[in-house]
GROMACS .gro file of C-alpha atoms in nm:
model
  366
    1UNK     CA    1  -0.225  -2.150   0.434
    2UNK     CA    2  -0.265  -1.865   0.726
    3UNK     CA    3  -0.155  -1.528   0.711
    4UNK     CA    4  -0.155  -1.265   0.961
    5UNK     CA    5  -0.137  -0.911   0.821
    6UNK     CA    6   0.034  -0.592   1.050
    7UNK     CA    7  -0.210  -0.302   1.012
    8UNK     CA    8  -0.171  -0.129   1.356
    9UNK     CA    9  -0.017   0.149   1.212
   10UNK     CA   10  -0.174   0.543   1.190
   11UNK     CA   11  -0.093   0.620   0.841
   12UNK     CA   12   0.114   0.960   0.944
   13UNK     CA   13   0.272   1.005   0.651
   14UNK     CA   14   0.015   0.934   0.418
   15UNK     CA   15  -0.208   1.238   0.610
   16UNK     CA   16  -0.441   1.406   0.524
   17UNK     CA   17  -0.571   1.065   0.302
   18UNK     CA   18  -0.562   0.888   0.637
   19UNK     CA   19  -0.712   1.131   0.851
   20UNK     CA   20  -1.061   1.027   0.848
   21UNK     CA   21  -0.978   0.700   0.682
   22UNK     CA   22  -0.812   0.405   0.832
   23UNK     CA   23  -0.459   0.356   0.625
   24UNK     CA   24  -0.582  -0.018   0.483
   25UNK     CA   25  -0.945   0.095   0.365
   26UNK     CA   26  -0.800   0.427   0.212
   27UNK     CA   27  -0.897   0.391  -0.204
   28UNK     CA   28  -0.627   0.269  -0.436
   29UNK     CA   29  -0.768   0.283  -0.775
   30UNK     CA   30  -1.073   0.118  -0.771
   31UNK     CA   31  -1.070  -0.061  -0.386
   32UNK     CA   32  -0.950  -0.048  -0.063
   33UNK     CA   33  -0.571  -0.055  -0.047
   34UNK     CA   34  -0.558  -0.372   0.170
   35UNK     CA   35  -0.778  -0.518  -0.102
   36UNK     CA   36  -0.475  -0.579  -0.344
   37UNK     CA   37  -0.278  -0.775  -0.063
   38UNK     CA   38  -0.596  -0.955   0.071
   39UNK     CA   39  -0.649  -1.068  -0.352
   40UNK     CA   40  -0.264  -1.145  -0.395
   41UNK     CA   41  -0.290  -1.398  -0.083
   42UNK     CA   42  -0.537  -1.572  -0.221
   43UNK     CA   43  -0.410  -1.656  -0.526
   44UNK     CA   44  -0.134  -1.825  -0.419
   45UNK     CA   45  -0.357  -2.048  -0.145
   46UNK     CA   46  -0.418  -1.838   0.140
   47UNK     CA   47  -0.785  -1.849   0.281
   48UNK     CA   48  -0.739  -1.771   0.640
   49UNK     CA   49  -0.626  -1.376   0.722
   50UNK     CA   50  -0.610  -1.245   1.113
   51UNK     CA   51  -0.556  -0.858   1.074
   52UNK     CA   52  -0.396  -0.734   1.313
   53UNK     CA   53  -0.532  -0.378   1.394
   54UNK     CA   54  -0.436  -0.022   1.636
   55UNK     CA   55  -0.608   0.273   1.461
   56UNK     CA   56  -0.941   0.287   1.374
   57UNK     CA   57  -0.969  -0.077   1.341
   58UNK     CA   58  -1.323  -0.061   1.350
   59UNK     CA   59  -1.336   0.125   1.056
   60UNK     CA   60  -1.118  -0.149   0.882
   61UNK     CA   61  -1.397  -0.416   1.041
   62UNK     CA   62  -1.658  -0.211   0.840
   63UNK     CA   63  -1.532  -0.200   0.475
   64UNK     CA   64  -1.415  -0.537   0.499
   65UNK     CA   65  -1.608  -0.739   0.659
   66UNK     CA   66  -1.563  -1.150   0.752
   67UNK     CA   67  -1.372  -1.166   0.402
   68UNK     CA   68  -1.620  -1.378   0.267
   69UNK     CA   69  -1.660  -1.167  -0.086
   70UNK     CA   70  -1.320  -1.193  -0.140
   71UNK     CA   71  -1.325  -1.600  -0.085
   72UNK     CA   72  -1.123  -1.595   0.243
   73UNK     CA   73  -1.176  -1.578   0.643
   74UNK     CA   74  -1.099  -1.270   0.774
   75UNK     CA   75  -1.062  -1.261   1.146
   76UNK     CA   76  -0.927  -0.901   1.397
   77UNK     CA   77  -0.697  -0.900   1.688
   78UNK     CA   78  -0.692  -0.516   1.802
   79UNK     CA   79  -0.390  -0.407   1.980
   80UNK     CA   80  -0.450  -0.249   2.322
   81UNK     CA   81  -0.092  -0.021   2.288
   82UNK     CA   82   0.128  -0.022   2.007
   83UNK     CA   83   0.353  -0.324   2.042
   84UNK     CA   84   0.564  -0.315   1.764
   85UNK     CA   85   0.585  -0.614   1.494
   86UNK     CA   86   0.643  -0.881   1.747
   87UNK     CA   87   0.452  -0.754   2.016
   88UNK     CA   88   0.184  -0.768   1.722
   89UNK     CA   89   0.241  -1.113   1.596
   90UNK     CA   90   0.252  -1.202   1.999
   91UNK     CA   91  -0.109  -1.099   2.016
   92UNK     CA   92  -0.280  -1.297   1.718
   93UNK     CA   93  -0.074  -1.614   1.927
   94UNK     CA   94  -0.349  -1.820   1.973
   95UNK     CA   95  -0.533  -1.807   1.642
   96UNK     CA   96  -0.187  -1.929   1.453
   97UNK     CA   97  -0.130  -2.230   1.317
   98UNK     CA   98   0.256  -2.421   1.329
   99UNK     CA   99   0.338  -2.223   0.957
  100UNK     CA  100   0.172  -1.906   0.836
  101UNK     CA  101   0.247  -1.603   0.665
  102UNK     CA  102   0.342  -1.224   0.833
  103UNK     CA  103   0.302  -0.908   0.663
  104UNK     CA  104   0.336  -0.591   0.659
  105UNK     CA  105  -0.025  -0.435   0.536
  106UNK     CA  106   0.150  -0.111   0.366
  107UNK     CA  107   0.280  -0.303   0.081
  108UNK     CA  108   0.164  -0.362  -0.287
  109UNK     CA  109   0.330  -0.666  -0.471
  110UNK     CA  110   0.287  -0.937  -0.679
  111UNK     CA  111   0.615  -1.135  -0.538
  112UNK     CA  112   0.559  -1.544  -0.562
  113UNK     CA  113   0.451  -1.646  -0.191
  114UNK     CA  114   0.426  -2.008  -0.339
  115UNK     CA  115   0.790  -2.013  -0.451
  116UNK     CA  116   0.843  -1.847  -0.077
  117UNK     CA  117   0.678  -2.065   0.134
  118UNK     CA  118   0.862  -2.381  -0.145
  119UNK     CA  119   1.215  -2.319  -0.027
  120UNK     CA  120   1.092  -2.248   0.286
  121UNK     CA  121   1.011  -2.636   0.325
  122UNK     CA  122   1.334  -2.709   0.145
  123UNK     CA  123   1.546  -2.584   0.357
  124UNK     CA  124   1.396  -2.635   0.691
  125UNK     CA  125   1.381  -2.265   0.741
  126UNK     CA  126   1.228  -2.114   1.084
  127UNK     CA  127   1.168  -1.783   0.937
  128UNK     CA  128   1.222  -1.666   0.564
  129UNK     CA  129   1.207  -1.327   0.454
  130UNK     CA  130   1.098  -1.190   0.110
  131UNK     CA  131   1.397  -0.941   0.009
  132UNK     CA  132   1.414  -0.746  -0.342
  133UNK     CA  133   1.698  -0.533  -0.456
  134UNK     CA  134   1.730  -0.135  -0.428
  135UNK     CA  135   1.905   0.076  -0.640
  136UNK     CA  136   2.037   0.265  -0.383
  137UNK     CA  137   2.202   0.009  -0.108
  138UNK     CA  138   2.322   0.303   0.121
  139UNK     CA  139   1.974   0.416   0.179
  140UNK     CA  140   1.866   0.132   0.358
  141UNK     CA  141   1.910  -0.154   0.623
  142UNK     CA  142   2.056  -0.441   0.407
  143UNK     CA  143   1.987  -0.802   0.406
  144UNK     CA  144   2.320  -1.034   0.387
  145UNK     CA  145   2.303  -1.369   0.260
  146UNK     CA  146   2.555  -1.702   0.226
  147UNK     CA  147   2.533  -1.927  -0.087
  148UNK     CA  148   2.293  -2.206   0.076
  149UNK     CA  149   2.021  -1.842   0.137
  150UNK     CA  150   2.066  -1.859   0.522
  151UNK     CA  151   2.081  -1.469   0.645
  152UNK     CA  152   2.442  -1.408   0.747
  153UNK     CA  153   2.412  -1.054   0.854
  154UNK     CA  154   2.221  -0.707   0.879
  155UNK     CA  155   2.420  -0.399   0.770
  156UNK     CA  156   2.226  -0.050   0.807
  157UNK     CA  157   2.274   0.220   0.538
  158UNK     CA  158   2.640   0.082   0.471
  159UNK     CA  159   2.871   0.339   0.312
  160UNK     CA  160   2.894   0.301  -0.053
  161UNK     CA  161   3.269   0.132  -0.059
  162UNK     CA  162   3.172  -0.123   0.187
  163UNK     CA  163   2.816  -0.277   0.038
  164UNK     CA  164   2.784  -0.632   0.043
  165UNK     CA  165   2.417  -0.656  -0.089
  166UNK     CA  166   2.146  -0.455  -0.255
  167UNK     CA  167   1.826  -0.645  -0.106
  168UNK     CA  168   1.619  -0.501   0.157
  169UNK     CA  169   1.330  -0.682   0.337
  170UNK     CA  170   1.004  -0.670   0.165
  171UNK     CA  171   0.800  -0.785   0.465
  172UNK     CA  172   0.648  -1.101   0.376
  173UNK     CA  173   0.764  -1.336   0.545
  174UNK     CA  174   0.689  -1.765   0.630
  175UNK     CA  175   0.727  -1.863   0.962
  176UNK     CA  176   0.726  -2.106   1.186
  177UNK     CA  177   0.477  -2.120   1.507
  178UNK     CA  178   0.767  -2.168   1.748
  179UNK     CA  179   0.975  -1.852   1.712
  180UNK     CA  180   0.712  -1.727   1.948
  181UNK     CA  181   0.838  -1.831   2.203
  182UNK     CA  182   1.132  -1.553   2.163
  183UNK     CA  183   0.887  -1.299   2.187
  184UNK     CA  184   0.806  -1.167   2.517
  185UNK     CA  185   0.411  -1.127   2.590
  186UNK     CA  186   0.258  -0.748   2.635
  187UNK     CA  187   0.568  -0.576   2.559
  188UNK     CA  188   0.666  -0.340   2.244
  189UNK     CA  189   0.934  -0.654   2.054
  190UNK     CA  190   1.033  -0.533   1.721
  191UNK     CA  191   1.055  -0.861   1.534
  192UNK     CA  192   1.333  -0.693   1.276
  193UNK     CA  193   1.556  -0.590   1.538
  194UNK     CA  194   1.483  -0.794   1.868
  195UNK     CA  195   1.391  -1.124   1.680
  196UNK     CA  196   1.591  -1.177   1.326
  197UNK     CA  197   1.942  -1.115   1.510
  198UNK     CA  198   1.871  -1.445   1.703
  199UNK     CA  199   1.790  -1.662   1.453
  200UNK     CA  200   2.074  -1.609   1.219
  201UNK     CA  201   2.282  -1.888   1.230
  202UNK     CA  202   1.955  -2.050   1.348
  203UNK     CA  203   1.723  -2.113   1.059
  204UNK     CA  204   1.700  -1.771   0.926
  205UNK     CA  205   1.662  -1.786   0.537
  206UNK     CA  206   1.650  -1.487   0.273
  207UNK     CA  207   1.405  -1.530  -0.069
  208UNK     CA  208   1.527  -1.272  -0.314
  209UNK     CA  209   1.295  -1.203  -0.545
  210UNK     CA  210   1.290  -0.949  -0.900
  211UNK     CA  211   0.901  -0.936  -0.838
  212UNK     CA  212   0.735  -0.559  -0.804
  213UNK     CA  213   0.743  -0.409  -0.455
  214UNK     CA  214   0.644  -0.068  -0.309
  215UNK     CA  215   0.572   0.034   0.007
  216UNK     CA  216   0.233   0.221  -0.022
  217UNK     CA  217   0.364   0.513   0.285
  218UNK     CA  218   0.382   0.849   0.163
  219UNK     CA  219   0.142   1.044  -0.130
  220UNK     CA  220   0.422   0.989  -0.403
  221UNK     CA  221   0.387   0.642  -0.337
  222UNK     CA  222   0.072   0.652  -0.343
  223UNK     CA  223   0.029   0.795  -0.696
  224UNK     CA  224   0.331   0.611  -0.800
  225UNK     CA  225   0.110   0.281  -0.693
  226UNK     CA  226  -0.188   0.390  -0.856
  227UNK     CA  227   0.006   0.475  -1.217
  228UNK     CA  228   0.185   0.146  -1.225
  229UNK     CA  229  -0.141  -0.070  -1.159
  230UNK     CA  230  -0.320   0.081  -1.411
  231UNK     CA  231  -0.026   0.095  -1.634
  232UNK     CA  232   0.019  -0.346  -1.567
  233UNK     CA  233   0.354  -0.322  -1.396
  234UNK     CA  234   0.226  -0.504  -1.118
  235UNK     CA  235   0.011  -0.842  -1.136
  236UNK     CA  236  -0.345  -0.713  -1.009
  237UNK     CA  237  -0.679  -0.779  -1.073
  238UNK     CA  238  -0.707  -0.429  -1.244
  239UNK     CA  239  -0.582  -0.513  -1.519
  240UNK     CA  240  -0.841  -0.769  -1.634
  241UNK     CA  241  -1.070  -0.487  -1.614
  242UNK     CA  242  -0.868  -0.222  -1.793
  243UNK     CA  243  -0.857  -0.469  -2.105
  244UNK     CA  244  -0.641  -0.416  -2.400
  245UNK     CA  245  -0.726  -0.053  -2.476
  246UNK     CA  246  -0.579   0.051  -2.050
  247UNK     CA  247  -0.918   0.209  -2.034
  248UNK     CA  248  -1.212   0.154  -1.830
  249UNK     CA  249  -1.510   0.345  -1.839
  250UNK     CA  250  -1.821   0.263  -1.631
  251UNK     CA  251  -2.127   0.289  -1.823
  252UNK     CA  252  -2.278   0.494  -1.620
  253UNK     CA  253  -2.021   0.765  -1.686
  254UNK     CA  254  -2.086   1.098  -1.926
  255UNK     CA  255  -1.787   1.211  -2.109
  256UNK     CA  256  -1.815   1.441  -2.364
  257UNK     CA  257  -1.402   1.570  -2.352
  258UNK     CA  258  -1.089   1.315  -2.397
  259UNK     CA  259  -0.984   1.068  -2.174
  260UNK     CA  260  -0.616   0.912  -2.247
  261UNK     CA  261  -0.536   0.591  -2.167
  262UNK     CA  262  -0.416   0.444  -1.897
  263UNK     CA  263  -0.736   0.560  -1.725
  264UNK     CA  264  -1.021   0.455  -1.505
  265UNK     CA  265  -1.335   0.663  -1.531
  266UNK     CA  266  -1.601   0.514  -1.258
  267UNK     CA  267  -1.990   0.551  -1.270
  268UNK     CA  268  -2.163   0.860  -1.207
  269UNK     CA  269  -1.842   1.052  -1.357
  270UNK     CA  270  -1.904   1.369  -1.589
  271UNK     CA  271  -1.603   1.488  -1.794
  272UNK     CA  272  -1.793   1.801  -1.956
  273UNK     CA  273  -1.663   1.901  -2.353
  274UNK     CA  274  -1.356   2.042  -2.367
  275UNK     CA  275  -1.171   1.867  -2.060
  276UNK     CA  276  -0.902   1.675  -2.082
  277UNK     CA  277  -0.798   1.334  -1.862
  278UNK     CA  278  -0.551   1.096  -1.825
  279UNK     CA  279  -0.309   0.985  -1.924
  280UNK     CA  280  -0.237   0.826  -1.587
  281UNK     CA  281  -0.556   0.961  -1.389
  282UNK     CA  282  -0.815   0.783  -1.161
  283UNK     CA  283  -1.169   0.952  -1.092
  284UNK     CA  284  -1.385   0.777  -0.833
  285UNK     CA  285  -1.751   0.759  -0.832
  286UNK     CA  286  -1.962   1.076  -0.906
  287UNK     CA  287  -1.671   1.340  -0.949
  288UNK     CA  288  -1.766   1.638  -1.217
  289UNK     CA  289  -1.490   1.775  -1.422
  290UNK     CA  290  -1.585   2.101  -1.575
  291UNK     CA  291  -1.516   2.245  -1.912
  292UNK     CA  292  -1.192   2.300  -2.047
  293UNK     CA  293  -1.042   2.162  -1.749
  294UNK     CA  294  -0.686   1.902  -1.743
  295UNK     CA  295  -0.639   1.607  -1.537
  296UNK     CA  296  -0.354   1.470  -1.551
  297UNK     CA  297  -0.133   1.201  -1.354
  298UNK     CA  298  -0.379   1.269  -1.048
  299UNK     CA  299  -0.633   1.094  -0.833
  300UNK     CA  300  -0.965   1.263  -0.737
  301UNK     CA  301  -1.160   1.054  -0.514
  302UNK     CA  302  -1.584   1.037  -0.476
  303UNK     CA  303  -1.798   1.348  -0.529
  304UNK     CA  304  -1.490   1.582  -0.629
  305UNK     CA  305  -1.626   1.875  -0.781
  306UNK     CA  306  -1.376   2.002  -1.022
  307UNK     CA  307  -1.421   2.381  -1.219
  308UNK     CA  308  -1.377   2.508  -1.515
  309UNK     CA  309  -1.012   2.560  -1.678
  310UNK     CA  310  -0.839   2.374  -1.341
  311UNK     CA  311  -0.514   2.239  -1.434
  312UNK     CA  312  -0.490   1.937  -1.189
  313UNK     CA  313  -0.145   1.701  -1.242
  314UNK     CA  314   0.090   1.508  -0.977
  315UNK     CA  315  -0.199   1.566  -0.713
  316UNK     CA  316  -0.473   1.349  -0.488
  317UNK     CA  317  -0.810   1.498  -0.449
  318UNK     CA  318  -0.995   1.355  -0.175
  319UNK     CA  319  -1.359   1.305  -0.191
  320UNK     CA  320  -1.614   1.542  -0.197
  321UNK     CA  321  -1.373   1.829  -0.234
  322UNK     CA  322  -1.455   2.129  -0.454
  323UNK     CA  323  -1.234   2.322  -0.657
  324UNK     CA  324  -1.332   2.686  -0.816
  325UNK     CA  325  -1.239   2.756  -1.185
  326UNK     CA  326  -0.885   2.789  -1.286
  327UNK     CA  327  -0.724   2.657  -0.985
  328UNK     CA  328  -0.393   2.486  -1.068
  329UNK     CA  329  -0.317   2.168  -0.810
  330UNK     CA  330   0.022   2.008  -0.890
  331UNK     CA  331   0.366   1.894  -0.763
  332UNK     CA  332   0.247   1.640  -0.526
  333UNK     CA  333  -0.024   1.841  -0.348
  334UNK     CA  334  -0.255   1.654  -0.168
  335UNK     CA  335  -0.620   1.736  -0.063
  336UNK     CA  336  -0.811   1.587   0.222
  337UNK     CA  337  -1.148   1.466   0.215
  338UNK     CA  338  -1.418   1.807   0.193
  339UNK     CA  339  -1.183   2.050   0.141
  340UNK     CA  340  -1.283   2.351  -0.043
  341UNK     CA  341  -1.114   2.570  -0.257
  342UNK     CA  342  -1.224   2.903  -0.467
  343UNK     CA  343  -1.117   3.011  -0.799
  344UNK     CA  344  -0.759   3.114  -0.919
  345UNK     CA  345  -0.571   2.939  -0.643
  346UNK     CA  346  -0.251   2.734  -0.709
  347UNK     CA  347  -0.168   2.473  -0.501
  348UNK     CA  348   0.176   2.283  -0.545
  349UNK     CA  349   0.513   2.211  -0.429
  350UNK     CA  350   0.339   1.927  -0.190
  351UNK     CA  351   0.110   2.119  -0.004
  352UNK     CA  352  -0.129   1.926   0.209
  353UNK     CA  353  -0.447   2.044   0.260
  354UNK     CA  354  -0.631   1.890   0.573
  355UNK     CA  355  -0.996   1.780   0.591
  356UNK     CA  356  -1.266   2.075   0.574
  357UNK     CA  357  -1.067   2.323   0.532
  358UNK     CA  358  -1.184   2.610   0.303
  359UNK     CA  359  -0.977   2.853   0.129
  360UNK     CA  360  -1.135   3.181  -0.066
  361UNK     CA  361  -1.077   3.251  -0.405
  362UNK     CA  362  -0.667   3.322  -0.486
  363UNK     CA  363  -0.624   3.294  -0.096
  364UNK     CA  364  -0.294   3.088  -0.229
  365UNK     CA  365  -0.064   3.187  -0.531
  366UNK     CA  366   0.286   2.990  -0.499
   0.00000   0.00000   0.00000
């Protein structure tokens, strides 16, 4: 089986993570984001990828490479322009084969593409789309389906006395070679809006499924991502690794303070006596976490240098930041790769700090 993933995207929302880093090669735990969706695919048969890149794909080339370590080809179409979804798909045209896969490369998920791409050949489908249920239906565009699956209708953010359904698209879907030919060539075609509407009725099929989805876009999503793969709530390869304890520790790590589980503590890592980790926390390669400091529910990426007495929880550190003693970094703040911070600052209330930047000692006291 073939899929072609849509990575053309800039990663605005997940800034300043994605400022020096392309969106699918940022780190999610312990490997690049796209890693998870690359590993997913192949366990339910995929071994051909095209990736369809915009920003900084050759930084995405780099980390990645031809697939082979990951026991799949891995092949790049590079948009010139953005050309939305379709426009996208329309590109990677001659490298497709009569059925393949589309998805969208934000995504983490363990839904069952072999049960997907099963009642696609059932029912004779042209195009069916992976949809899982919301809690909140009037948040989103809706997905309406008859009894025999076949999409009847779309219904954006319905009001709350008229909602029909609860599932959303979880972009994955199968498809068939020929609804190409809808698709005009070098133009921006969005394939939700421009191409779905003119294939219901004609061999447009829904797949609900009660399998984990999140859309990896924003830094609460992020950590949210990050806490429930290393607490098992979605199928990764992770998990293997945390074992039966939810704890992995390199070997090559010092830690002389506590660690709580669910945790992974990678090599090079020193935890000095009297700090405290986890639960829920991820430290990359070579970060330092001094004495009597707490992190909690975060993320601090390679070569983080954290102080003595910091209180770090509900944040991402990028790498090779350093933080001065007694700093507090919480509520969602995010820092971006370098950035530098003295002592006695506190940092919340979803503050992004950009790349480089440097900030004296109690420049910032929310």
């Amino acid at each position: 089986m073939q899929a072609v993933i849509l990575v053309g995207g800039q990663g605005t929302r997940l800034r300043p993570l994605t400022s020096t880093v392309p969106k699918p090669v940022v780190r999610l735990v312990d490997r690049p984001l796209i890693a998870f969706m690359l590993e997913w695919l192949r366990r339910h048969g995929v071994e051909d990828v095209i990736m369809s890149c915009g920003f900084l794909a050759d930084g995405v080339r780099s980390v990645l490479g031809d697939g082979s370590q990951l026991g799949i080809r891995l092949r790049f179409v590079e948009e010139p322009e953005p050309l939305g979804t379709a426009g996208a798909l329309k590109l990677a045209e001659p490298l497709l084969d009569e059925r393949f896969l589309m998805l969208n490369g934000d995504v983490l998920t363990d839904i069952d593409l072999t049960a997907q791409i099963a009642q696609h050949e059932a029912t004779g489908a042209r195009a069916t789309l992976a949809l899982v249920p919301v809690a909140d239906p009037t948040a989103y565009g809706l997905v309406v389906l008859r009894e025999d699956g076949s999409v009847r209708d779309f219904v954006e953010k319905p009001s709350s006395d008229s909602i029909e359904s609860n599932l959303i698209s979880a972009g994955a879907y199968v498809l068939e070679r020929e609804i190409l030919e809808l698709v005009a060539p070098e133009r921006n075609v969005s394939i939700e809006r421009e191409v779905w509407p003119l294939l219901i009725d004609d061999g447009l099929y829904g797949f609900p499924s009660e399998s984990y989805w999140l859309d990896i876009g924003t830094p609460a999503r992020y950590l949210q991502g990050t806490f429930d793969i290393i607490e098992g709530n979605v199928d990764t390869a992770v998990r293997e690794r945390l074992g039966s304890n939810w704890l992995a520790i390199d070997e090559g790590a010092q830690v002389l303070g506590r660690v709580i589980p669910p945790a992974v503590i990678e090599r090079g890592v020193r935890v000095a006596a009297g700090a405290h980790v986890g639960s829920l926390a991820v430290l990359a390669e070579d970060v330092c976490v001094g004495a009597g400091a707490t992190v909690e529910r975060a993320v601090v990426l390679q070569g983080t240098q954290i102080g003595e007495g910091c209180e770090l929880r509900d944040c991402i550190l990028g790498g090779g930041c350093h933080v001065g003693a007694g700093t507090k970094i919480t509520g969602g703040a995010v820092l971006g790769d370098g950035v530098k911070v003295g002592a006695h600052n506190v940092i919340t209330r979803g503050a992004r700090i950009f790349p480089g930047v440097e900030l004296p000692d109690r420049a910032i006291e929310f």
